[in-house]
Amino acid sequence: MTTIEQERTVRAACPHDCPDTCALRVTVSGNRVIRVEGDPDHPPTDGVLCTKVARYAERTHHADRLTQPLRRTGPKGSGQFEAVSWAVAITEIAARLTQIAARDPQRIVPYSYAGTMGFVQGDGLAQRFFHAIGASRLEATICSAAGSNGLASVHGKSVGMAVEQFEHSKLILLWGTNPVTSSVHLWRRIQAAKRKGAVVVAIDPFESDSAQKCDRWLALRPGTDAALALALINILITENLLDHDWIKQHTEGFEALSERAMQWPAARAAEVCGIEEADIVWLARQWGTVRPGAIRVNYGVQRARGGADAVRAIAALAALTGAWRDAAGGMLLSSSGWFPVDVTGWQRPDLMPSWPDRLPRSVNMSAIGDALAIPVASTAASTSIPIEAIVVWNANPVAVAPDSESVIQGFAREDLFTVVLEHFQTDTADWADWVLPATTQMEHFDLHKSYGHTSLVVNHPAIAPIGDALPNSEIFRRLARAMGLTEPALFDDDETVARSALDWSHPRLAGVTWEDLLERGWASLTMDPTVNPLANGGFPTASGRVQLVDPALGAQGRDPVPDWQPPWESAEVDPQRSALYPLQLISPPARNFLNTTFVNVTSIRAREGEPECLLHPADATQRGLIDGTLVRVFNDRGAFAARLRVTERTRPGVAVAPSIWWHRDAPGVHGGPGRNVNAVTSQRLTEGGAGATFYDCRVEVEALG
Ligand SMILES: Nc1nc2c(c(=O)[nH]1)N[C@H]1C(S)=C(S)[C@@H](COP(=O)(O)OP(=O)(O)OC[C@H]3O[C@@H](n4cnc5c(=O)[nH]c(N)nc54)[C@H](O)[C@@H]3O)O[C@H]1N2
Ligand SMILES: Nc1nc2c(c(=O)[nH]1)N[C@H]1C(S)=C(S)[C@@H](COP(=O)(O)OP(=O)(O)OC[C@H]3O[C@@H](n4cnc5c(=O)[nH]c(N)nc54)[C@H](O)[C@@H]3O)O[C@H]1N2
Ligand code: SF4
Ligand SMILES: [Mo]
C-alpha cells in the first residue's frame, strides 16, 4: 500500500561560498526534498535563487552520495575501499591520530574551507577539536586573504556599503567581479539601478557575462589594478575632483598617497594596464563627478602578487571623493566584519596547549603541495615539521589548490594518513585512507552570517541523514570521545555551538532573539540600510579614519603606501618565464558551478558543457589554432586539456579557463590522467595576506596532437 506523504516546508540557509547567503524554503515529502526556493520575505534573497541551488534536490538525492564510512583497501589513489561501521571507523582513526599526536600533535593538519560556511558545520566544533589536541593551525588563505588584508589596512575590518543601496547608485564600478555569475542578487539590484539610468563599468580582462551587460568594459591586463587605481587618484588630484573636507575629517595619509599617485600619470598606467589613456581619464572624471558612486570590488583583483595593494588603492578612491557621504556610495568588498562574531567563544583557541603564548605552527593552505613534500622520516629542524596526518572537511584541495601535481604527489605519500569527510567521492576523497560520509545542509542544523549582506540565516534540517551520513559536528564529537578527551566544549550540541559564535550583547544584535531567529529563519543586524554607516567615518581602524597609508606595514617590510607590484609571472619580474609562456591565464568561476561543487550534478554540468580555454583571435591565429580545437594548456608545472574558444571576449595576451572542473572530467594529456586548470597554477603567495595567486600564472597553448 502506498501512502501519500504530506508536504511540509522547512526554513533553511544556502551553505555555499557565495556572498548572497540566501534564506531558503525547502519543501519536503517523507524523507525527500521536493523543491528548494528562495524565501520571499528575506530582503536580500527576495524569493530568488541561482540555478544551482534551485536544483538542490538533485544534488541531495544524487545516486553517488557517500552513505557509509569507507576504509582504503587498494593502493593510495586506486579508489578501492570497503564499507565499515562508524564504530570501527572512529576507533581506528582515533587510534592512529593518538599515535601521531604522541610524537608531535603538530604533525596533524586540519584542512577545511567553505564547502559549508556555517558556524556549526564549518569551523566550530572542528576547530575546538584540533585546538584541544594541539594540531597545526591552517592559514585560510585560498580565497580572500589578500583582499581582506588590504581592506583591513584601509578600513580596519571587512566593512563596506549595504548591498541594498546599489540600486540607488548612479555610477557603479564592477571591479574584478562578475555578479551575474557569483552574486546574482546583487546583479538584480544593479539592473534596477541601470533602469534608473546608472552607468555601470566593468574593469576586467575578460568580458564576463556581467561585463557584456555594462555600459563600458575596461579590459586591463590581469594583476594591474593598483596601477589603474593610482592613475585615477592622480587625475582626481590634478583636476581637483576631491572632497577635501571628507579627506581632512575622515582619512589619514593623504600627503604620502598623493606623492605616490604623482608617479602614476595616466600614460604610465595605460602602458602597464594595456588600456587607452583616454579611458582612464574618462573613468576618473566619472568617478570624480557622478554621485552617488559605488564600487563593487571583488576577489578577482586579489589573486595576483599585488592583490592586497590593489584593494588598498581601490578603497582609497572611495574615500578621496567622499563617496561614503551618500547612502548609495562607497565601496563593498565584504560585509562580514559587521557581524559581531565571538571567535574565542566559538572556536575556543584557549584550548590550545600553550595559548596564548606559544601557538602551534600554522600551515598555509595555498601552499599545501609544498607543505606535504616533507616525508615523515625527515630529520630537518622544527621549522619543517612533516605532515603525518591530514583531516579534510568542507574542501577539495586536490582539485582547488594550486599546482596540482605537487598536491597530488603529497596526497599520494604512503606515509601520510588522510581522512576526508565528504558528500561525494571527490578528487581528494580518491586519495584518502578513510572517507567519512557527511550530511548536507538539508540534513543538519546550522547558523550563517554573510559576506554580502547583513543578516543571520538559520538552517533547520529538512530531512533525516541519507544513509549513515553524519554531520561534521557529530563526527568531531565522536573522534574527541574516542581519543579520550574530556573538555566539555568538545561535546556541545549544535545549537550551543551556533549561539556561542556571536556576541549577543553587541548593539548590532539588540532586539534579535534566538527564538525569533529559529522561527523566522533569519534576522537582520540592527543597522539602518537607508543610512550609510560610514558616512561620517567611524571606520574600525585605530583612529576611526580611513588609512590611505598604513604605517604598520613598514614593520612587516612592506611599503606603507599602496603601489603596483608587477605579478610574479610578468616580464618585469620573470622575463625568462614570460618569454617561454607568453599568455597570462585566469580561471574565474564558471556560472553553473560553485568551485568544484555541483560539477557532478548531471543537469548542471550539462549547462557548462566541457572544460574550455578562451583565446583572443590574434593569439589563436598566431598559433595556427582554430575554434573548437582540443588544446593543451601548459607550463613547467603541468598541463591540462580544454576545448579552444576563439573570442574577442578576452583581451590579447590573456587566456581564460572557466573553473573549477574536477580533474577526472578533463581529458588526459598524452595518455596521462585528467587534469584541471590547477595543474598549471602556482604556489607563490601574494605580498599581503599570503594568499593564493591563481590568476598570476603564465602558460602557452598548443593543439593537443
Ligand atoms: N556561480 C558561481 N558563483 C560563485 C563561485 C563559483 O564558483 N560559481 N565562487 C564563489 C567564490 S568561492 C568566490 S571567492 C566568489 C568570487 O567572486 P568574484 O571575485 O566576484 O568572482 P567572479 O564573479 O568570477 O569575478 C571575478 C572577475 O575578475 C576577473 N579578473 C581576473 N583577474 C583579474 C584582475 O587581475 N583584475 C581585474 N580587475 N579582474 C580580474 C575575472 O575575469 C572575473 O570576471 O564567487 C562565489 N560565487
Ligand atoms: N584555478 C582556480 N582555483 C581556485 C579558484 C579559482 O578561481 N581558480 N578559486 C579559489 C577559491 S575562491 C576558493 S574559495 C577555493 C574553494 O575551494 P573549496 O572550499 O575546497 O570548494 P569546493 O571545491 O566547492 O569544495 C567544497 C567541498 O566541500 C564539500 N562539502 C560541502 N558541504 C559539506 C559538509 O557539510 N560537510 C562536509 N564534510 N563536506 C561538505 C563539498 O561536497 C565539496 O566537495 O578554490 C580556489 N581555487
Ligand atoms: S549559491 Fe548564492 S545565489 Fe545561489 S542560493 Fe546560494 S547564496 Fe543564493
Ligand atoms: Mo572563494
Coordinates of N, CA, C and O in Angstrom, one line a residue, residues 143-159 175-176 223-227 229-230 233 257 295-319 324 331-334 546-548 558 562-565 686 688:
C143 N 41.2 31.9 -0.7 CA 40.3 32.7 -1.4 C 40.5 34.2 -1.3 O 40.7 34.9 -2.3
S144 N 40.3 34.7 -0.1 CA 40.2 36.2 0.1 C 41.3 36.8 1.0 O 41.2 38.0 1.3
A145 N 42.4 36.1 1.2 CA 43.4 36.6 2.2 C 44.0 37.9 1.8 O 44.1 38.8 2.6
A146 N 44.3 38.0 0.5 CA 45.0 39.2 0.1 C 44.0 40.4 0.2 O 44.4 41.5 0.7
G147 N 42.8 40.2 -0.3 CA 41.8 41.3 -0.3 C 41.5 41.7 1.2 O 41.4 42.9 1.5
S148 N 41.3 40.7 2.0 CA 41.0 41.0 3.4 C 42.1 41.8 4.1 O 41.9 42.7 4.9
N149 N 43.3 41.3 3.8 CA 44.5 42.0 4.3 C 44.5 43.5 3.9 O 44.7 44.4 4.7
G150 N 44.3 43.7 2.6 CA 44.3 45.1 2.1 C 43.2 45.9 2.7 O 43.4 47.0 3.1
L151 N 42.0 45.3 2.8 CA 40.9 46.0 3.3 C 41.1 46.3 4.8 O 40.7 47.4 5.3
A152 N 41.7 45.4 5.5 CA 41.9 45.6 7.0 C 42.9 46.8 7.1 O 42.8 47.6 8.1
S153 N 43.9 46.9 6.2 CA 44.8 48.1 6.3 C 44.1 49.4 6.2 O 44.4 50.3 6.9
V154 N 43.1 49.5 5.3 CA 42.4 50.7 5.0 C 41.2 51.0 5.9 O 41.1 52.1 6.4
H155 N 40.4 50.0 6.1 CA 39.1 50.2 6.8 C 39.2 49.6 8.2 O 38.3 49.7 9.0
G156 N 40.2 48.8 8.5 CA 40.3 48.2 9.8 C 39.7 46.8 9.8 O 40.2 45.9 10.5
K157 N 38.6 46.6 9.1 CA 37.9 45.3 9.1 C 37.2 45.2 7.8 O 37.1 46.2 7.0
S158 N 36.6 44.1 7.5 CA 35.8 43.9 6.3 C 34.4 44.5 6.4 O 33.4 43.9 6.7
V159 N 34.4 45.9 6.3 CA 33.1 46.6 6.3 C 33.0 47.4 5.0 O 34.0 47.8 4.4
W175 N 34.5 46.0 -10.3 CA 35.9 45.9 -10.4 C 36.4 44.5 -10.0 O 36.4 44.1 -8.8
G176 N 36.7 43.7 -11.0 CA 37.2 42.3 -10.7 C 36.1 41.5 -10.2 O 36.3 40.6 -9.3
G223 N 46.2 41.6 -12.9 CA 47.3 42.0 -12.0 C 47.8 43.4 -12.1 O 48.8 43.7 -11.5
T224 N 47.0 44.3 -12.8 CA 47.5 45.7 -12.9 C 46.5 46.7 -12.3 O 46.6 47.9 -12.5
D225 N 45.6 46.2 -11.5 CA 44.6 47.1 -10.9 C 45.1 48.2 -10.1 O 44.6 49.4 -10.1
A226 N 46.2 48.0 -9.3 CA 46.7 49.1 -8.5 C 47.2 50.2 -9.3 O 47.1 51.4 -9.0
A227 N 47.8 49.9 -10.5 CA 48.3 50.9 -11.4 C 47.2 51.8 -11.9 O 47.2 53.0 -11.9
A229 N 44.2 52.2 -10.4 CA 43.6 53.0 -9.3 C 44.5 54.2 -9.0 O 44.0 55.3 -8.8
L230 N 45.8 54.0 -9.0 CA 46.7 55.1 -8.7 C 46.7 56.2 -9.8 O 46.7 57.4 -9.5
I233 N 43.6 58.2 -9.1 CA 43.9 59.1 -8.0 C 44.7 60.3 -8.5 O 44.4 61.4 -8.1
L257 N 50.1 59.4 0.0 CA 49.4 58.8 -1.1 C 49.5 59.7 -2.3 O 49.7 59.2 -3.5
I295 N 31.5 51.3 -5.7 CA 32.5 50.4 -6.2 C 32.2 49.0 -5.6 O 32.2 48.8 -4.4
R296 N 31.8 48.0 -6.5 CA 31.8 46.7 -6.0 C 33.1 46.0 -6.5 O 33.3 45.8 -7.7
V297 N 34.0 45.9 -5.5 CA 35.3 45.3 -5.9 C 35.2 43.9 -5.3 O 34.6 43.6 -4.3
N298 N 35.7 42.9 -6.1 CA 35.7 41.6 -5.5 C 37.0 40.8 -5.7 O 38.0 41.4 -6.2
Y299 N 36.9 39.5 -5.5 CA 38.2 38.8 -5.3 C 39.0 38.6 -6.6 O 40.2 38.3 -6.5
G300 N 38.4 39.0 -7.7 CA 39.2 38.8 -9.0 C 40.4 39.7 -9.0 O 41.4 39.4 -9.7
V301 N 40.4 40.8 -8.2 CA 41.6 41.8 -8.3 C 42.7 41.3 -7.4 O 43.8 41.9 -7.4
Q302 N 42.5 40.3 -6.5 CA 43.5 40.0 -5.5 C 44.0 38.6 -5.6 O 44.5 38.0 -4.6
R303 N 44.0 38.0 -6.8 CA 44.6 36.7 -7.0 C 45.9 36.8 -7.7 O 46.3 35.9 -8.4
A304 N 46.6 37.9 -7.6 CA 47.9 38.1 -8.2 C 48.8 38.7 -7.1 O 48.3 39.2 -6.1
R305 N 50.1 38.7 -7.3 CA 51.1 39.1 -6.3 C 50.7 40.4 -5.5 O 50.7 40.4 -4.3
G306 N 50.2 41.4 -6.2 CA 50.0 42.7 -5.5 C 48.5 42.9 -5.1 O 48.0 44.0 -5.0
G307 N 47.8 41.8 -4.9 CA 46.3 41.9 -4.7 C 45.9 42.7 -3.5 O 44.9 43.5 -3.5
A308 N 46.7 42.7 -2.4 CA 46.3 43.5 -1.2 C 46.5 45.0 -1.6 O 45.6 45.8 -1.2
D309 N 47.5 45.3 -2.2 CA 47.7 46.8 -2.6 C 46.7 47.2 -3.6 O 46.3 48.4 -3.6
A310 N 46.2 46.3 -4.5 CA 45.2 46.7 -5.4 C 43.9 47.1 -4.6 O 43.3 48.1 -4.9
V311 N 43.6 46.3 -3.7 CA 42.4 46.6 -2.9 C 42.6 47.9 -2.1 O 41.7 48.7 -2.0
R312 N 43.8 48.1 -1.6 CA 44.0 49.4 -0.8 C 43.9 50.6 -1.7 O 43.3 51.6 -1.3
A313 N 44.4 50.5 -2.9 CA 44.4 51.7 -3.8 C 42.9 51.9 -4.3 O 42.5 53.1 -4.4
I314 N 42.2 50.9 -4.5 CA 40.8 51.0 -4.9 C 39.9 51.6 -3.8 O 39.1 52.5 -4.0
A315 N 40.2 51.1 -2.6 CA 39.4 51.6 -1.4 C 39.7 53.1 -1.2 O 38.8 53.9 -0.8
A316 N 41.0 53.6 -1.6 CA 41.3 55.0 -1.4 C 40.4 55.8 -2.3 O 40.0 57.0 -1.9
L317 N 40.1 55.3 -3.5 CA 39.2 56.1 -4.4 C 37.9 56.5 -3.8 O 37.5 57.6 -4.0
A318 N 37.3 55.5 -3.1 CA 36.0 55.8 -2.5 C 36.1 56.9 -1.4 O 35.2 57.8 -1.2
A319 N 37.3 56.9 -0.7 CA 37.5 57.9 0.3 C 37.8 59.3 -0.3 O 37.2 60.3 0.2
W324 N 31.4 58.1 0.4 CA 30.7 57.5 1.6 C 29.6 58.4 2.1 O 28.8 58.0 2.9
M331 N 32.1 51.8 -1.1 CA 32.6 50.5 -1.8 C 32.2 49.3 -0.9 O 32.0 49.4 0.3
L332 N 32.1 48.2 -1.6 CA 31.9 46.9 -0.9 C 32.8 45.8 -1.4 O 32.8 45.6 -2.6
L333 N 33.6 45.3 -0.5 CA 34.3 44.1 -0.8 C 33.6 42.9 -0.1 O 33.1 42.0 -0.7
S334 N 33.6 43.0 1.2 CA 32.9 42.0 2.0 C 32.3 42.7 3.2 O 32.8 43.7 3.7
V546 N 39.9 56.4 7.6 CA 40.4 55.5 6.5 C 41.9 55.7 6.4 O 42.4 56.8 6.4
Q547 N 42.6 54.6 6.5 CA 44.1 54.7 6.4 C 44.5 54.6 5.0 O 44.7 53.5 4.5
L548 N 44.7 55.7 4.4 CA 45.2 55.7 3.0 C 46.6 55.2 2.9 O 47.1 54.6 1.9
R558 N 56.9 45.8 4.3 CA 56.1 46.2 3.2 C 56.0 47.7 3.1 O 56.2 48.5 4.0
P562 N 50.3 52.3 -0.8 CA 49.9 51.4 -1.8 C 50.7 51.7 -3.1 O 50.9 52.8 -3.5
D563 N 51.1 50.6 -3.8 CA 51.7 50.8 -5.1 C 51.4 49.5 -5.9 O 50.9 48.5 -5.4
W564 N 51.7 49.7 -7.2 CA 51.6 48.5 -8.1 C 52.8 47.6 -8.0 O 53.9 48.0 -8.1
Q565 N 52.6 46.3 -7.7 CA 53.6 45.3 -7.7 C 53.4 44.4 -8.9 O 52.4 43.8 -9.0
T686 N 50.6 35.9 -2.3 CA 50.5 37.4 -2.5 C 51.4 38.1 -1.5 O 51.7 37.5 -0.4
G688 N 50.7 40.8 0.4 CA 50.0 41.0 1.6 C 49.0 39.9 1.8 O 48.3 39.5 0.9

